[in-house]
């Protein structure tokens, strides 16, 4: 079995990726957000391509600006069914831009996680 993690760690492709991770909890009907945590990960960044699509009500769309391969978990926004807990997805900070993680594929069996990220508009 090929461990993709070995390719991601190849010095020719390896880069430091900065991730902003937000969290919080619901207390008495109000969401209390914690200060964002900055996490650095080693991985690989690639431009998104034709196969990096997101299914929407309008159909499949190419929405991702970058694809990130990392060796540890990275998170997308998700709502847990049957609870008040909401998780806010990670944001990748790269080259002066912010990219919201919109889809994550858990390939940890092969040593990596793959995330499709779309660039946030500047405020």
PDB file of C-alpha atoms in Angstrom:
ATOM      1  CA  UNK A   1       0.000   0.000   0.000  1.00  0.00           C
ATOM      2  CA  UNK A   2       1.349   3.428  -0.935  1.00  0.00           C
ATOM      3  CA  UNK A   3       1.517   5.885   1.947  1.00  0.00           C
ATOM      4  CA  UNK A   4       0.670   9.258   0.403  1.00  0.00           C
ATOM      5  CA  UNK A   5       1.945  10.854   3.608  1.00  0.00           C
ATOM      6  CA  UNK A   6       5.481  10.063   2.379  1.00  0.00           C
ATOM      7  CA  UNK A   7       4.880  12.081  -0.810  1.00  0.00           C
ATOM      8  CA  UNK A   8       3.369  14.982   1.148  1.00  0.00           C
ATOM      9  CA  UNK A   9       6.498  15.049   3.320  1.00  0.00           C
ATOM     10  CA  UNK A  10       8.830  15.100   0.299  1.00  0.00           C
ATOM     11  CA  UNK A  11      10.851  18.349   0.611  1.00  0.00           C
ATOM     12  CA  UNK A  12      10.039  19.191  -3.015  1.00  0.00           C
ATOM     13  CA  UNK A  13       6.341  19.529  -2.152  1.00  0.00           C
ATOM     14  CA  UNK A  14       6.242  20.231   1.583  1.00  0.00           C
ATOM     15  CA  UNK A  15       5.080  23.590   2.905  1.00  0.00           C
ATOM     16  CA  UNK A  16       3.956  24.973   6.250  1.00  0.00           C
ATOM     17  CA  UNK A  17       0.223  25.581   6.281  1.00  0.00           C
ATOM     18  CA  UNK A  18      -1.353  27.945   8.812  1.00  0.00           C
ATOM     19  CA  UNK A  19      -4.889  27.053   9.901  1.00  0.00           C
ATOM     20  CA  UNK A  20      -7.233  29.205  11.969  1.00  0.00           C
ATOM     21  CA  UNK A  21      -9.518  26.994  14.056  1.00  0.00           C
ATOM     22  CA  UNK A  22     -12.620  28.384  15.748  1.00  0.00           C
ATOM     23  CA  UNK A  23     -14.626  26.748  18.485  1.00  0.00           C
ATOM     24  CA  UNK A  24     -17.226  27.511  21.102  1.00  0.00           C
ATOM     25  CA  UNK A  25     -20.282  26.069  22.792  1.00  0.00           C
ATOM     26  CA  UNK A  26     -23.956  26.711  23.327  1.00  0.00           C
ATOM     27  CA  UNK A  27     -24.798  27.799  26.869  1.00  0.00           C
ATOM     28  CA  UNK A  28     -28.304  28.825  27.933  1.00  0.00           C
ATOM     29  CA  UNK A  29     -29.420  29.360  24.334  1.00  0.00           C
ATOM     30  CA  UNK A  30     -26.460  31.578  23.426  1.00  0.00           C
ATOM     31  CA  UNK A  31     -23.369  30.627  21.463  1.00  0.00           C
ATOM     32  CA  UNK A  32     -20.143  31.572  23.239  1.00  0.00           C
ATOM     33  CA  UNK A  33     -17.279  31.660  20.780  1.00  0.00           C
ATOM     34  CA  UNK A  34     -13.722  31.172  21.951  1.00  0.00           C
ATOM     35  CA  UNK A  35     -10.828  33.107  20.471  1.00  0.00           C
ATOM     36  CA  UNK A  36      -9.597  31.458  17.263  1.00  0.00           C
ATOM     37  CA  UNK A  37      -6.643  29.120  17.680  1.00  0.00           C
ATOM     38  CA  UNK A  38      -3.805  29.169  15.140  1.00  0.00           C
ATOM     39  CA  UNK A  39      -2.488  25.750  14.171  1.00  0.00           C
ATOM     40  CA  UNK A  40       0.462  25.091  11.876  1.00  0.00           C
ATOM     41  CA  UNK A  41       0.542  21.907   9.830  1.00  0.00           C
ATOM     42  CA  UNK A  42       2.917  20.402   7.333  1.00  0.00           C
ATOM     43  CA  UNK A  43       1.387  19.531   4.009  1.00  0.00           C
ATOM     44  CA  UNK A  44       0.942  20.307   0.373  1.00  0.00           C
ATOM     45  CA  UNK A  45      -1.119  22.972  -1.435  1.00  0.00           C
ATOM     46  CA  UNK A  46      -2.338  22.568  -5.005  1.00  0.00           C
ATOM     47  CA  UNK A  47      -4.644  24.627  -7.206  1.00  0.00           C
ATOM     48  CA  UNK A  48      -8.124  23.126  -7.441  1.00  0.00           C
ATOM     49  CA  UNK A  49      -8.966  21.435 -10.704  1.00  0.00           C
ATOM     50  CA  UNK A  50     -11.950  20.232 -12.704  1.00  0.00           C
ATOM     51  CA  UNK A  51     -12.470  17.174 -10.515  1.00  0.00           C
ATOM     52  CA  UNK A  52     -12.657  19.260  -7.336  1.00  0.00           C
ATOM     53  CA  UNK A  53     -16.381  19.874  -7.430  1.00  0.00           C
ATOM     54  CA  UNK A  54     -18.975  20.609  -4.796  1.00  0.00           C
ATOM     55  CA  UNK A  55     -22.549  19.380  -5.179  1.00  0.00           C
ATOM     56  CA  UNK A  56     -25.097  22.190  -4.767  1.00  0.00           C
ATOM     57  CA  UNK A  57     -28.843  22.402  -5.505  1.00  0.00           C
ATOM     58  CA  UNK A  58     -27.871  23.968  -8.829  1.00  0.00           C
ATOM     59  CA  UNK A  59     -25.651  20.982  -9.687  1.00  0.00           C
ATOM     60  CA  UNK A  60     -21.956  20.243  -9.473  1.00  0.00           C
ATOM     61  CA  UNK A  61     -19.813  23.351  -9.403  1.00  0.00           C
ATOM     62  CA  UNK A  62     -16.102  23.975  -9.361  1.00  0.00           C
ATOM     63  CA  UNK A  63     -15.849  26.112  -6.264  1.00  0.00           C
ATOM     64  CA  UNK A  64     -12.526  25.245  -4.708  1.00  0.00           C
ATOM     65  CA  UNK A  65      -9.604  27.549  -5.204  1.00  0.00           C
ATOM     66  CA  UNK A  66      -7.029  25.305  -3.533  1.00  0.00           C
ATOM     67  CA  UNK A  67      -6.732  21.713  -2.422  1.00  0.00           C
ATOM     68  CA  UNK A  68      -4.807  21.071   0.780  1.00  0.00           C
ATOM     69  CA  UNK A  69      -3.230  17.741   1.715  1.00  0.00           C
ATOM     70  CA  UNK A  70      -2.243  17.521   5.392  1.00  0.00           C
ATOM     71  CA  UNK A  71      -1.036  14.833   7.763  1.00  0.00           C
ATOM     72  CA  UNK A  72      -3.444  15.642  10.598  1.00  0.00           C
ATOM     73  CA  UNK A  73      -7.205  16.289  10.760  1.00  0.00           C
ATOM     74  CA  UNK A  74      -8.609  19.460   9.244  1.00  0.00           C
ATOM     75  CA  UNK A  75     -12.283  20.365   9.681  1.00  0.00           C
ATOM     76  CA  UNK A  76     -15.169  21.663   7.592  1.00  0.00           C
ATOM     77  CA  UNK A  77     -18.256  23.392   8.978  1.00  0.00           C
ATOM     78  CA  UNK A  78     -20.714  20.849  10.274  1.00  0.00           C
ATOM     79  CA  UNK A  79     -23.881  20.624  12.303  1.00  0.00           C
ATOM     80  CA  UNK A  80     -24.330  17.615  14.559  1.00  0.00           C
ATOM     81  CA  UNK A  81     -27.794  16.126  14.206  1.00  0.00           C
ATOM     82  CA  UNK A  82     -29.851  16.133  17.390  1.00  0.00           C
ATOM     83  CA  UNK A  83     -27.757  18.678  19.263  1.00  0.00           C
ATOM     84  CA  UNK A  84     -27.257  22.411  19.531  1.00  0.00           C
ATOM     85  CA  UNK A  85     -23.545  22.074  18.773  1.00  0.00           C
ATOM     86  CA  UNK A  86     -22.242  23.659  15.605  1.00  0.00           C
ATOM     87  CA  UNK A  87     -18.675  23.491  14.492  1.00  0.00           C
ATOM     88  CA  UNK A  88     -17.223  26.299  12.449  1.00  0.00           C
ATOM     89  CA  UNK A  89     -14.880  25.023   9.758  1.00  0.00           C
ATOM     90  CA  UNK A  90     -11.178  25.733   9.620  1.00  0.00           C
ATOM     91  CA  UNK A  91      -9.742  28.589   7.601  1.00  0.00           C
ATOM     92  CA  UNK A  92      -6.442  28.131   5.738  1.00  0.00           C
ATOM     93  CA  UNK A  93      -4.231  31.228   5.669  1.00  0.00           C
ATOM     94  CA  UNK A  94      -1.958  31.228   2.647  1.00  0.00           C
ATOM     95  CA  UNK A  95      -0.180  33.861   0.586  1.00  0.00           C
ATOM     96  CA  UNK A  96      -2.088  36.740   2.187  1.00  0.00           C
ATOM     97  CA  UNK A  97      -5.513  35.186   1.542  1.00  0.00           C
ATOM     98  CA  UNK A  98      -8.064  33.317   3.644  1.00  0.00           C
ATOM     99  CA  UNK A  99      -9.512  30.055   2.323  1.00  0.00           C
ATOM    100  CA  UNK A 100     -12.580  28.475   3.977  1.00  0.00           C
ATOM    101  CA  UNK A 101     -12.518  24.669   4.150  1.00  0.00           C
ATOM    102  CA  UNK A 102     -15.672  23.525   2.365  1.00  0.00           C
ATOM    103  CA  UNK A 103     -15.082  19.779   2.008  1.00  0.00           C
ATOM    104  CA  UNK A 104     -12.813  17.300   3.761  1.00  0.00           C
ATOM    105  CA  UNK A 105     -11.971  13.768   2.720  1.00  0.00           C
ATOM    106  CA  UNK A 106     -10.554  11.532   5.456  1.00  0.00           C
ATOM    107  CA  UNK A 107      -7.858   9.416   3.848  1.00  0.00           C
ATOM    108  CA  UNK A 108      -6.101   8.804   7.173  1.00  0.00           C
ATOM    109  CA  UNK A 109      -5.894   5.104   6.310  1.00  0.00           C
ATOM    110  CA  UNK A 110      -3.325   6.213   3.725  1.00  0.00           C
ATOM    111  CA  UNK A 111      -1.739   8.857   5.950  1.00  0.00           C
ATOM    112  CA  UNK A 112      -3.439  12.130   4.954  1.00  0.00           C
ATOM    113  CA  UNK A 113      -6.551  14.334   4.876  1.00  0.00           C
ATOM    114  CA  UNK A 114      -7.608  16.201   1.713  1.00  0.00           C
ATOM    115  CA  UNK A 115      -9.523  19.488   1.949  1.00  0.00           C
ATOM    116  CA  UNK A 116     -11.046  21.640  -0.769  1.00  0.00           C
ATOM    117  CA  UNK A 117     -10.954  25.318   0.161  1.00  0.00           C
ATOM    118  CA  UNK A 118     -12.526  28.373  -1.403  1.00  0.00           C
ATOM    119  CA  UNK A 119     -11.099  31.865  -1.106  1.00  0.00           C
ATOM    120  CA  UNK A 120     -12.976  34.297   1.106  1.00  0.00           C
ATOM    121  CA  UNK A 121     -13.762  37.714  -0.259  1.00  0.00           C
ATOM    122  CA  UNK A 122     -11.786  40.540   1.328  1.00  0.00           C
ATOM    123  CA  UNK A 123     -13.905  42.639   3.666  1.00  0.00           C
TER     124      UNK A 123
END
